[in-house]
């Protein structure tokens, strides 16, 4: 999963889909299923990037359903993504709970009705919240920490009086076509669920997870966590900076460099065999290495904020209060190259998997990533390795 060519646009995207095991139409090709408990800690962040297919799912005959309520504890810093989904009649009637801008949102499709309602408290504060969803006659009720957050009333002339068949439940994805949604959203959710009680059922859940399930850390903090196994890559045409000439392009990295090791970022020009710019951290001994083309500049200090400004034939690096300027004739016109399309990677060096070894991947937490003063969401990346958490880092406190 750690190989990427320094290519732009559709070619890079095509490679990413191949690496992730997708089919030509974006459908998951399938892996051996295994059973998992629905009551233990569940890290939704380990879902396949970009796919709507659930992390885990279960089904049960409706005749076995005795409860009309599901409840679970939920924690996240992520502002948007899928939390919980359920349906009957093989997706003819369905429900999904998501977050959008940190707020709970319910979308429901039932017979000839399609509805979307958003409200209640923000849930992306990194704290555990008790979430309860119940069906009460013609109403679907969402409660957060014992208080009603959303109440949705539904009544249709086409609604069946007696349901037969099965009910399906899913976490971290949906089981209906995206075209059925009232409003589209970003599906990935970097969050954790624990102590789930799903309609009081004891049926095991199924998952297609590769490898061992991720833990839900006891303490977390906002940021993007790189465990030393992969990177996230953007095409610069998808990032801010296209209106700037004189001021250049500014990339800001916030975090404790004493707790990082490896490649923080790399900027790559399509068709070039080596990165144009890289920033690496080595803490034994302590140093920050800025490489421009094949020339290294080394500073022996730690930082809480590092800023790169890319100008025409010039690179400025600010490490906290220290300012460094590098001028090299062979440096490209960054503002122009940025508009044309470069590959900006965080957490590693895109390569062929042989010339760049895994020891160069970043291990650590980037508390904030900004381009031109705007926050960068790794969920929007052209490619993100499955090991990278977009919105949370393990914390010692």
mmCIF file of C-alpha atoms in Angstrom:
data_model
loop_
_atom_site.group_PDB
_atom_site.id
_atom_site.type_symbol
_atom_site.label_atom_id
_atom_site.label_comp_id
_atom_site.label_asym_id
_atom_site.label_seq_id
_atom_site.Cartn_x
_atom_site.Cartn_y
_atom_site.Cartn_z
ATOM 1 C CA UNK A 1 0.000 0.000 0.000
ATOM 2 C CA UNK A 2 2.996 2.310 0.154
ATOM 3 C CA UNK A 3 3.735 2.805 -3.549
ATOM 4 C CA UNK A 4 2.746 5.798 -5.592
ATOM 5 C CA UNK A 5 4.179 7.264 -8.742
ATOM 6 C CA UNK A 6 4.686 10.995 -8.930
ATOM 7 C CA UNK A 7 1.917 11.400 -11.445
ATOM 8 C CA UNK A 8 -0.946 13.862 -11.615
ATOM 9 C CA UNK A 9 -4.645 13.718 -12.336
ATOM 10 C CA UNK A 10 -6.396 10.607 -13.529
ATOM 11 C CA UNK A 11 -3.299 8.434 -13.802
ATOM 12 C CA UNK A 12 -2.537 8.792 -10.088
ATOM 13 C CA UNK A 13 -6.194 8.236 -9.235
ATOM 14 C CA UNK A 14 -6.277 5.095 -11.342
ATOM 15 C CA UNK A 15 -3.245 3.754 -9.509
ATOM 16 C CA UNK A 16 -4.871 4.548 -6.173
ATOM 17 C CA UNK A 17 -8.012 2.598 -7.072
ATOM 18 C CA UNK A 18 -5.882 -0.365 -8.066
ATOM 19 C CA UNK A 19 -3.993 -0.230 -4.777
ATOM 20 C CA UNK A 20 -7.219 -0.092 -2.816
ATOM 21 C CA UNK A 21 -8.680 -3.117 -4.593
ATOM 22 C CA UNK A 22 -11.584 -1.332 -6.289
ATOM 23 C CA UNK A 23 -13.288 -2.376 -9.479
ATOM 24 C CA UNK A 24 -13.658 -0.136 -12.504
ATOM 25 C CA UNK A 25 -16.919 1.331 -11.254
ATOM 26 C CA UNK A 26 -15.709 1.951 -7.703
ATOM 27 C CA UNK A 27 -17.247 -1.209 -6.229
ATOM 28 C CA UNK A 28 -15.352 -3.061 -3.522
ATOM 29 C CA UNK A 29 -14.143 -6.377 -4.911
ATOM 30 C CA UNK A 30 -14.603 -8.219 -1.632
ATOM 31 C CA UNK A 31 -12.412 -9.946 0.951
ATOM 32 C CA UNK A 32 -13.054 -12.941 3.202
ATOM 33 C CA UNK A 33 -15.614 -11.997 5.820
ATOM 34 C CA UNK A 34 -15.052 -12.473 9.524
ATOM 35 C CA UNK A 35 -17.281 -12.021 12.533
ATOM 36 C CA UNK A 36 -16.847 -9.192 15.018
ATOM 37 C CA UNK A 37 -18.716 -8.089 18.124
ATOM 38 C CA UNK A 38 -20.992 -5.080 17.833
ATOM 39 C CA UNK A 39 -20.618 -4.192 21.508
ATOM 40 C CA UNK A 40 -16.841 -3.770 21.761
ATOM 41 C CA UNK A 41 -14.766 -0.756 20.698
ATOM 42 C CA UNK A 42 -15.061 -0.106 16.949
ATOM 43 C CA UNK A 43 -12.744 2.316 15.140
ATOM 44 C CA UNK A 44 -14.637 3.613 12.112
ATOM 45 C CA UNK A 45 -11.485 5.271 10.771
ATOM 46 C CA UNK A 46 -10.114 2.018 9.353
ATOM 47 C CA UNK A 47 -12.682 1.980 6.559
ATOM 48 C CA UNK A 48 -11.476 1.902 2.958
ATOM 49 C CA UNK A 49 -10.987 5.477 1.794
ATOM 50 C CA UNK A 50 -13.610 6.760 -0.639
ATOM 51 C CA UNK A 51 -15.840 3.699 -0.451
ATOM 52 C CA UNK A 52 -19.422 3.819 0.761
ATOM 53 C CA UNK A 53 -19.398 0.131 1.664
ATOM 54 C CA UNK A 54 -19.784 -0.337 5.437
ATOM 55 C CA UNK A 55 -16.966 -1.221 7.757
ATOM 56 C CA UNK A 56 -19.236 -3.872 9.280
ATOM 57 C CA UNK A 57 -22.825 -5.003 8.958
ATOM 58 C CA UNK A 58 -25.369 -7.436 10.339
ATOM 59 C CA UNK A 59 -28.871 -8.621 9.474
ATOM 60 C CA UNK A 60 -31.699 -10.317 11.321
ATOM 61 C CA UNK A 61 -35.228 -11.525 10.607
ATOM 62 C CA UNK A 62 -37.755 -8.879 11.592
ATOM 63 C CA UNK A 63 -39.643 -11.494 13.567
ATOM 64 C CA UNK A 64 -36.648 -11.611 15.949
ATOM 65 C CA UNK A 65 -36.576 -7.843 16.565
ATOM 66 C CA UNK A 66 -38.100 -7.091 19.970
ATOM 67 C CA UNK A 67 -36.629 -3.629 20.578
ATOM 68 C CA UNK A 68 -37.080 -0.443 18.542
ATOM 69 C CA UNK A 69 -34.023 1.329 19.947
ATOM 70 C CA UNK A 70 -30.288 1.259 19.242
ATOM 71 C CA UNK A 71 -27.788 2.994 21.506
ATOM 72 C CA UNK A 72 -24.025 3.420 21.565
ATOM 73 C CA UNK A 73 -21.253 5.701 22.764
ATOM 74 C CA UNK A 74 -19.578 7.775 20.056
ATOM 75 C CA UNK A 75 -16.410 9.926 19.979
ATOM 76 C CA UNK A 76 -14.785 11.910 17.163
ATOM 77 C CA UNK A 77 -13.059 15.100 16.064
ATOM 78 C CA UNK A 78 -14.173 14.483 12.469
ATOM 79 C CA UNK A 79 -16.762 17.008 11.194
ATOM 80 C CA UNK A 80 -18.272 14.794 8.481
ATOM 81 C CA UNK A 81 -18.909 11.135 7.739
ATOM 82 C CA UNK A 82 -21.190 8.109 8.111
ATOM 83 C CA UNK A 83 -21.931 6.768 11.586
ATOM 84 C CA UNK A 84 -24.896 4.355 11.519
ATOM 85 C CA UNK A 85 -27.188 2.944 8.832
ATOM 86 C CA UNK A 86 -30.239 0.675 8.845
ATOM 87 C CA UNK A 87 -32.795 -0.567 6.321
ATOM 88 C CA UNK A 88 -35.635 -2.997 5.618
ATOM 89 C CA UNK A 89 -37.035 -4.454 2.404
ATOM 90 C CA UNK A 90 -33.472 -4.763 1.050
ATOM 91 C CA UNK A 91 -32.962 -1.009 1.025
ATOM 92 C CA UNK A 92 -36.415 0.112 -0.082
ATOM 93 C CA UNK A 93 -36.853 1.784 3.320
ATOM 94 C CA UNK A 94 -33.624 3.106 4.833
ATOM 95 C CA UNK A 95 -32.111 5.409 7.423
ATOM 96 C CA UNK A 96 -28.611 6.890 7.885
ATOM 97 C CA UNK A 97 -27.067 8.954 10.677
ATOM 98 C CA UNK A 98 -24.131 11.124 9.630
ATOM 99 C CA UNK A 99 -22.230 14.155 10.851
ATOM 100 C CA UNK A 100 -22.011 17.299 8.734
ATOM 101 C CA UNK A 101 -20.098 20.286 10.105
ATOM 102 C CA UNK A 102 -20.019 18.342 13.362
ATOM 103 C CA UNK A 103 -23.822 18.291 13.664
ATOM 104 C CA UNK A 104 -25.960 15.122 13.607
ATOM 105 C CA UNK A 105 -27.942 14.685 10.403
ATOM 106 C CA UNK A 106 -30.551 12.020 9.659
ATOM 107 C CA UNK A 107 -31.541 11.118 6.110
ATOM 108 C CA UNK A 108 -34.492 8.770 5.656
ATOM 109 C CA UNK A 109 -36.017 7.127 2.610
ATOM 110 C CA UNK A 110 -39.380 5.449 3.206
ATOM 111 C CA UNK A 111 -41.781 4.454 0.434
ATOM 112 C CA UNK A 112 -42.443 7.694 -1.489
ATOM 113 C CA UNK A 113 -40.808 9.968 1.125
ATOM 114 C CA UNK A 114 -37.221 11.288 1.197
ATOM 115 C CA UNK A 115 -36.243 13.577 4.064
ATOM 116 C CA UNK A 116 -33.115 15.090 5.615
ATOM 117 C CA UNK A 117 -32.955 16.843 9.006
ATOM 118 C CA UNK A 118 -29.932 18.321 10.793
ATOM 119 C CA UNK A 119 -29.612 19.704 14.302
ATOM 120 C CA UNK A 120 -28.734 19.048 17.920
ATOM 121 C CA UNK A 121 -25.362 19.528 19.608
ATOM 122 C CA UNK A 122 -22.024 19.316 17.828
ATOM 123 C CA UNK A 123 -20.535 15.896 18.388
ATOM 124 C CA UNK A 124 -17.003 16.355 17.009
ATOM 125 C CA UNK A 125 -15.503 17.627 20.262
ATOM 126 C CA UNK A 126 -13.455 14.521 21.043
ATOM 127 C CA UNK A 127 -15.685 13.537 23.977
ATOM 128 C CA UNK A 128 -17.757 10.396 24.411
ATOM 129 C CA UNK A 129 -21.475 10.961 23.770
ATOM 130 C CA UNK A 130 -24.349 8.557 24.355
ATOM 131 C CA UNK A 131 -26.375 8.333 21.142
ATOM 132 C CA UNK A 132 -29.827 6.704 21.036
ATOM 133 C CA UNK A 133 -31.979 6.195 17.938
ATOM 134 C CA UNK A 134 -35.512 4.859 18.231
ATOM 135 C CA UNK A 135 -38.648 4.420 16.171
ATOM 136 C CA UNK A 136 -41.732 5.739 17.949
ATOM 137 C CA UNK A 137 -44.783 5.220 15.761
ATOM 138 C CA UNK A 138 -44.535 7.593 12.829
ATOM 139 C CA UNK A 139 -41.471 9.300 14.329
ATOM 140 C CA UNK A 140 -37.743 8.605 14.347
ATOM 141 C CA UNK A 141 -36.101 10.116 17.424
ATOM 142 C CA UNK A 142 -32.413 10.875 17.992
ATOM 143 C CA UNK A 143 -31.262 11.490 21.562
ATOM 144 C CA UNK A 144 -27.802 12.686 22.562
ATOM 145 C CA UNK A 145 -26.683 12.343 26.176
ATOM 146 C CA UNK A 146 -30.278 11.809 27.306
ATOM 147 C CA UNK A 147 -31.686 14.858 25.509
ATOM 148 C CA UNK A 148 -33.807 14.844 22.346
ATOM 149 C CA UNK A 149 -31.734 16.229 19.491
ATOM 150 C CA UNK A 150 -33.849 15.444 16.412
ATOM 151 C CA UNK A 151 -37.398 14.220 15.865
ATOM 152 C CA UNK A 152 -38.506 13.301 12.344
ATOM 153 C CA UNK A 153 -42.133 12.522 11.519
ATOM 154 C CA UNK A 154 -42.920 10.281 8.537
ATOM 155 C CA UNK A 155 -46.271 9.182 7.150
ATOM 156 C CA UNK A 156 -46.929 7.696 3.752
ATOM 157 C CA UNK A 157 -49.987 6.167 2.105
ATOM 158 C CA UNK A 158 -47.688 3.575 0.600
ATOM 159 C CA UNK A 159 -46.141 2.525 3.908
ATOM 160 C CA UNK A 160 -46.668 -1.166 4.635
ATOM 161 C CA UNK A 161 -48.557 -1.942 7.839
ATOM 162 C CA UNK A 162 -46.713 -5.220 8.541
ATOM 163 C CA UNK A 163 -43.074 -5.596 7.605
ATOM 164 C CA UNK A 164 -41.614 -8.976 6.731
ATOM 165 C CA UNK A 165 -38.173 -10.106 5.719
ATOM 166 C CA UNK A 166 -34.973 -8.830 7.321
ATOM 167 C CA UNK A 167 -33.526 -5.703 8.858
ATOM 168 C CA UNK A 168 -29.954 -4.748 7.965
ATOM 169 C CA UNK A 169 -27.683 -2.593 10.125
ATOM 170 C CA UNK A 170 -24.295 -1.141 9.166
ATOM 171 C CA UNK A 171 -21.550 1.042 10.623
ATOM 172 C CA UNK A 172 -19.272 3.395 8.683
ATOM 173 C CA UNK A 173 -21.094 3.080 5.364
ATOM 174 C CA UNK A 174 -24.410 2.522 3.589
ATOM 175 C CA UNK A 175 -26.062 -0.395 1.766
ATOM 176 C CA UNK A 176 -28.041 1.589 -0.796
ATOM 177 C CA UNK A 177 -26.947 3.440 -3.889
ATOM 178 C CA UNK A 178 -25.497 6.895 -3.306
ATOM 179 C CA UNK A 179 -28.072 8.161 -5.804
ATOM 180 C CA UNK A 180 -30.804 7.529 -3.227
ATOM 181 C CA UNK A 181 -29.386 10.030 -0.735
ATOM 182 C CA UNK A 182 -31.207 13.302 -0.131
ATOM 183 C CA UNK A 183 -27.888 15.180 0.102
ATOM 184 C CA UNK A 184 -24.388 13.812 -0.684
ATOM 185 C CA UNK A 185 -21.648 13.891 1.935
ATOM 186 C CA UNK A 186 -18.071 12.761 2.589
ATOM 187 C CA UNK A 187 -18.447 9.144 3.820
ATOM 188 C CA UNK A 188 -15.178 8.637 5.760
ATOM 189 C CA UNK A 189 -15.513 8.894 9.538
ATOM 190 C CA UNK A 190 -12.496 9.026 11.847
ATOM 191 C CA UNK A 191 -14.340 8.126 15.036
ATOM 192 C CA UNK A 192 -14.936 5.396 17.594
ATOM 193 C CA UNK A 193 -18.026 3.547 18.791
ATOM 194 C CA UNK A 194 -18.259 1.473 21.956
ATOM 195 C CA UNK A 195 -20.840 -0.249 24.168
ATOM 196 C CA UNK A 196 -23.263 -0.678 21.275
ATOM 197 C CA UNK A 197 -26.708 -2.187 21.793
ATOM 198 C CA UNK A 198 -28.324 -2.700 18.405
ATOM 199 C CA UNK A 199 -32.066 -3.368 18.732
ATOM 200 C CA UNK A 200 -31.139 -5.640 21.647
ATOM 201 C CA UNK A 201 -29.897 -8.246 19.178
ATOM 202 C CA UNK A 202 -27.022 -10.635 19.849
ATOM 203 C CA UNK A 203 -26.392 -11.448 16.180
ATOM 204 C CA UNK A 204 -22.656 -11.162 15.314
ATOM 205 C CA UNK A 205 -21.543 -8.546 12.800
ATOM 206 C CA UNK A 206 -19.553 -9.261 9.648
ATOM 207 C CA UNK A 207 -16.574 -7.270 8.385
ATOM 208 C CA UNK A 208 -14.177 -7.425 5.438
ATOM 209 C CA UNK A 209 -11.349 -5.845 7.418
ATOM 210 C CA UNK A 210 -7.826 -6.654 6.306
ATOM 211 C CA UNK A 211 -5.624 -7.359 9.310
ATOM 212 C CA UNK A 212 -6.396 -6.656 12.937
ATOM 213 C CA UNK A 213 -9.002 -4.081 13.999
ATOM 214 C CA UNK A 214 -7.616 -0.707 15.052
ATOM 215 C CA UNK A 215 -7.795 0.206 18.727
ATOM 216 C CA UNK A 216 -9.796 3.083 20.117
ATOM 217 C CA UNK A 217 -7.172 4.992 22.090
ATOM 218 C CA UNK A 218 -8.024 5.997 25.621
ATOM 219 C CA UNK A 219 -7.035 9.619 24.959
ATOM 220 C CA UNK A 220 -7.014 11.483 21.652
ATOM 221 C CA UNK A 221 -6.236 14.979 20.391
ATOM 222 C CA UNK A 222 -7.076 16.805 17.140
ATOM 223 C CA UNK A 223 -4.675 16.224 14.284
ATOM 224 C CA UNK A 224 -3.647 13.770 11.599
ATOM 225 C CA UNK A 225 -1.808 10.674 12.805
ATOM 226 C CA UNK A 226 0.831 8.927 10.724
ATOM 227 C CA UNK A 227 1.950 5.599 12.272
ATOM 228 C CA UNK A 228 4.966 5.201 9.985
ATOM 229 C CA UNK A 229 3.275 3.087 7.327
ATOM 230 C CA UNK A 230 1.904 5.428 4.642
ATOM 231 C CA UNK A 231 1.155 8.899 3.348
ATOM 232 C CA UNK A 232 -1.564 11.179 2.008
ATOM 233 C CA UNK A 233 -1.166 12.857 -1.382
ATOM 234 C CA UNK A 234 -2.885 15.798 -3.090
ATOM 235 C CA UNK A 235 -2.743 17.237 -6.561
ATOM 236 C CA UNK A 236 -1.955 20.931 -6.021
ATOM 237 C CA UNK A 237 -4.688 21.849 -8.491
ATOM 238 C CA UNK A 238 -7.136 20.734 -5.765
ATOM 239 C CA UNK A 239 -5.553 22.997 -3.122
ATOM 240 C CA UNK A 240 -5.637 26.781 -2.529
ATOM 241 C CA UNK A 241 -2.988 28.972 -4.134
ATOM 242 C CA UNK A 242 -4.110 29.565 -7.701
ATOM 243 C CA UNK A 243 -4.609 33.317 -7.380
ATOM 244 C CA UNK A 244 -1.187 33.993 -5.871
ATOM 245 C CA UNK A 245 1.897 35.214 -7.706
ATOM 246 C CA UNK A 246 3.899 37.660 -5.570
ATOM 247 C CA UNK A 247 3.125 36.153 -2.160
ATOM 248 C CA UNK A 248 3.942 32.600 -3.201
ATOM 249 C CA UNK A 249 2.519 29.402 -1.723
ATOM 250 C CA UNK A 250 2.597 28.904 2.046
ATOM 251 C CA UNK A 251 2.400 25.492 3.730
ATOM 252 C CA UNK A 252 2.109 25.433 7.530
ATOM 253 C CA UNK A 253 2.686 22.399 9.749
ATOM 254 C CA UNK A 254 1.812 22.473 13.459
ATOM 255 C CA UNK A 255 2.941 19.818 15.927
ATOM 256 C CA UNK A 256 5.627 18.753 18.391
ATOM 257 C CA UNK A 257 8.617 17.803 16.256
ATOM 258 C CA UNK A 258 10.296 16.048 19.196
ATOM 259 C CA UNK A 259 7.574 13.392 18.866
ATOM 260 C CA UNK A 260 7.947 12.992 15.090
ATOM 261 C CA UNK A 261 10.325 10.954 12.968
ATOM 262 C CA UNK A 262 10.478 10.686 9.185
ATOM 263 C CA UNK A 263 9.256 12.646 6.168
ATOM 264 C CA UNK A 264 6.828 15.433 7.048
ATOM 265 C CA UNK A 265 6.082 16.518 3.489
ATOM 266 C CA UNK A 266 7.303 16.250 -0.064
ATOM 267 C CA UNK A 267 6.492 18.223 -3.192
ATOM 268 C CA UNK A 268 6.903 16.391 -6.451
ATOM 269 C CA UNK A 269 6.938 17.529 -10.059
ATOM 270 C CA UNK A 270 5.387 15.045 -12.542
ATOM 271 C CA UNK A 271 8.054 13.363 -14.639
ATOM 272 C CA UNK A 272 10.884 14.173 -12.230
ATOM 273 C CA UNK A 273 12.728 11.216 -10.688
ATOM 274 C CA UNK A 274 13.289 12.824 -7.276
ATOM 275 C CA UNK A 275 11.198 15.203 -5.137
ATOM 276 C CA UNK A 276 11.501 18.933 -5.690
ATOM 277 C CA UNK A 277 11.166 19.740 -1.970
ATOM 278 C CA UNK A 278 11.164 17.512 1.106
ATOM 279 C CA UNK A 279 11.113 18.188 4.836
ATOM 280 C CA UNK A 280 12.319 15.415 7.140
ATOM 281 C CA UNK A 281 12.736 15.156 10.891
ATOM 282 C CA UNK A 282 15.422 13.169 12.637
ATOM 283 C CA UNK A 283 15.443 13.122 16.421
ATOM 284 C CA UNK A 284 18.605 11.069 16.904
ATOM 285 C CA UNK A 285 20.382 13.450 16.688
ATOM 286 C CA UNK A 286 17.784 16.250 16.612
ATOM 287 C CA UNK A 287 17.570 17.988 13.226
ATOM 288 C CA UNK A 288 15.191 19.224 10.549
ATOM 289 C CA UNK A 289 16.352 18.558 6.997
ATOM 290 C CA UNK A 290 15.029 20.662 4.111
ATOM 291 C CA UNK A 291 15.976 19.188 0.737
ATOM 292 C CA UNK A 292 15.544 21.290 -2.414
ATOM 293 C CA UNK A 293 16.176 19.144 -5.460
ATOM 294 C CA UNK A 294 19.348 17.393 -4.220
ATOM 295 C CA UNK A 295 20.696 20.113 -1.905
ATOM 296 C CA UNK A 296 20.225 19.721 1.858
ATOM 297 C CA UNK A 297 19.846 22.449 4.445
ATOM 298 C CA UNK A 298 19.984 21.231 8.046
ATOM 299 C CA UNK A 299 18.935 23.022 11.226
ATOM 300 C CA UNK A 300 19.415 21.434 14.642
ATOM 301 C CA UNK A 301 16.304 22.561 16.447
ATOM 302 C CA UNK A 302 12.826 21.367 17.268
ATOM 303 C CA UNK A 303 9.593 23.210 16.441
ATOM 304 C CA UNK A 304 5.913 23.517 17.200
ATOM 305 C CA UNK A 305 5.224 25.263 13.881
ATOM 306 C CA UNK A 306 7.034 24.990 10.574
ATOM 307 C CA UNK A 307 6.154 27.181 7.612
ATOM 308 C CA UNK A 308 7.352 26.849 4.013
ATOM 309 C CA UNK A 309 6.846 29.685 1.530
ATOM 310 C CA UNK A 310 7.406 28.722 -2.105
ATOM 311 C CA UNK A 311 8.285 31.590 -4.427
ATOM 312 C CA UNK A 312 9.773 31.864 -7.880
ATOM 313 C CA UNK A 313 13.324 30.446 -7.543
ATOM 314 C CA UNK A 314 13.195 30.789 -3.761
ATOM 315 C CA UNK A 315 12.088 28.829 -0.689
ATOM 316 C CA UNK A 316 11.627 30.378 2.749
ATOM 317 C CA UNK A 317 11.426 28.180 5.845
ATOM 318 C CA UNK A 318 10.285 29.490 9.216
ATOM 319 C CA UNK A 319 10.774 27.248 12.250
ATOM 320 C CA UNK A 320 9.002 28.975 15.118
ATOM 321 C CA UNK A 321 10.945 32.289 15.283
ATOM 322 C CA UNK A 322 13.844 31.263 13.019
ATOM 323 C CA UNK A 323 13.724 32.453 9.388
ATOM 324 C CA UNK A 324 15.778 30.794 6.639
ATOM 325 C CA UNK A 325 15.920 31.696 2.933
ATOM 326 C CA UNK A 326 17.199 29.503 0.109
ATOM 327 C CA UNK A 327 17.791 30.744 -3.430
ATOM 328 C CA UNK A 328 18.831 28.294 -6.138
ATOM 329 C CA UNK A 329 18.765 29.090 -9.850
ATOM 330 C CA UNK A 330 17.405 25.650 -10.719
ATOM 331 C CA UNK A 331 14.424 25.973 -8.353
ATOM 332 C CA UNK A 332 11.217 25.989 -10.422
ATOM 333 C CA UNK A 333 8.692 28.797 -10.563
ATOM 334 C CA UNK A 334 6.572 27.347 -7.772
ATOM 335 C CA UNK A 335 3.413 29.455 -8.214
ATOM 336 C CA UNK A 336 3.236 28.489 -11.881
ATOM 337 C CA UNK A 337 4.086 24.809 -11.283
ATOM 338 C CA UNK A 338 1.528 24.699 -8.468
ATOM 339 C CA UNK A 339 -1.216 25.831 -10.834
ATOM 340 C CA UNK A 340 -0.139 23.356 -13.504
ATOM 341 C CA UNK A 341 -0.223 20.471 -11.035
ATOM 342 C CA UNK A 342 2.307 19.015 -8.608
ATOM 343 C CA UNK A 343 1.912 16.211 -6.066
ATOM 344 C CA UNK A 344 2.044 17.396 -2.448
ATOM 345 C CA UNK A 345 2.400 14.475 -0.037
ATOM 346 C CA UNK A 346 2.258 14.493 3.744
ATOM 347 C CA UNK A 347 3.900 11.705 5.704
ATOM 348 C CA UNK A 348 6.198 10.247 3.062
ATOM 349 C CA UNK A 349 7.788 10.242 -0.366
ATOM 350 C CA UNK A 350 5.706 8.995 -3.292
ATOM 351 C CA UNK A 351 7.876 6.480 -5.094
ATOM 352 C CA UNK A 352 8.066 3.046 -6.635
ATOM 353 C CA UNK A 353 8.114 1.140 -3.346
ATOM 354 C CA UNK A 354 11.757 0.134 -3.857
ATOM 355 C CA UNK A 355 13.779 3.333 -4.030
ATOM 356 C CA UNK A 356 11.961 4.737 -0.982
ATOM 357 C CA UNK A 357 11.831 2.468 2.042
ATOM 358 C CA UNK A 358 9.220 2.514 4.778
ATOM 359 C CA UNK A 359 11.632 4.060 7.281
ATOM 360 C CA UNK A 360 11.057 7.396 5.528
ATOM 361 C CA UNK A 361 7.335 7.419 6.319
ATOM 362 C CA UNK A 362 6.403 9.809 9.092
ATOM 363 C CA UNK A 363 5.630 8.514 12.554
ATOM 364 C CA UNK A 364 3.886 11.179 14.606
ATOM 365 C CA UNK A 365 1.025 13.650 14.835
ATOM 366 C CA UNK A 366 0.557 16.697 12.613
ATOM 367 C CA UNK A 367 -1.764 18.755 14.785
ATOM 368 C CA UNK A 368 -2.730 21.092 11.955
ATOM 369 C CA UNK A 369 -1.923 21.268 8.238
ATOM 370 C CA UNK A 370 -2.655 24.466 6.309
ATOM 371 C CA UNK A 371 -2.128 25.683 2.755
ATOM 372 C CA UNK A 372 -2.528 29.414 2.211
ATOM 373 C CA UNK A 373 -3.968 29.661 5.728
ATOM 374 C CA UNK A 374 -6.740 27.143 5.020
ATOM 375 C CA UNK A 375 -7.001 23.845 6.888
ATOM 376 C CA UNK A 376 -6.236 20.742 4.842
ATOM 377 C CA UNK A 377 -8.596 17.766 5.345
ATOM 378 C CA UNK A 378 -6.836 14.498 4.528
ATOM 379 C CA UNK A 379 -10.217 12.935 3.748
ATOM 380 C CA UNK A 380 -10.143 15.079 0.596
ATOM 381 C CA UNK A 381 -6.783 13.685 -0.524
ATOM 382 C CA UNK A 382 -6.352 12.115 -3.932
ATOM 383 C CA UNK A 383 -4.746 9.185 -2.121
ATOM 384 C CA UNK A 384 -4.572 8.354 1.592
ATOM 385 C CA UNK A 385 -3.014 5.207 2.984
ATOM 386 C CA UNK A 386 -5.362 3.155 5.147
ATOM 387 C CA UNK A 387 -3.016 3.523 8.128
ATOM 388 C CA UNK A 388 -3.403 7.315 8.334
ATOM 389 C CA UNK A 389 -6.002 8.865 10.670
ATOM 390 C CA UNK A 390 -7.309 12.136 9.259
ATOM 391 C CA UNK A 391 -8.688 13.889 12.332
ATOM 392 C CA UNK A 392 -7.331 12.352 15.523
ATOM 393 C CA UNK A 393 -4.037 11.382 17.136
ATOM 394 C CA UNK A 394 -3.382 9.257 20.226
ATOM 395 C CA UNK A 395 -2.582 11.474 23.187
ATOM 396 C CA UNK A 396 -0.719 10.891 26.432
ATOM 397 C CA UNK A 397 -3.170 13.030 28.406
#
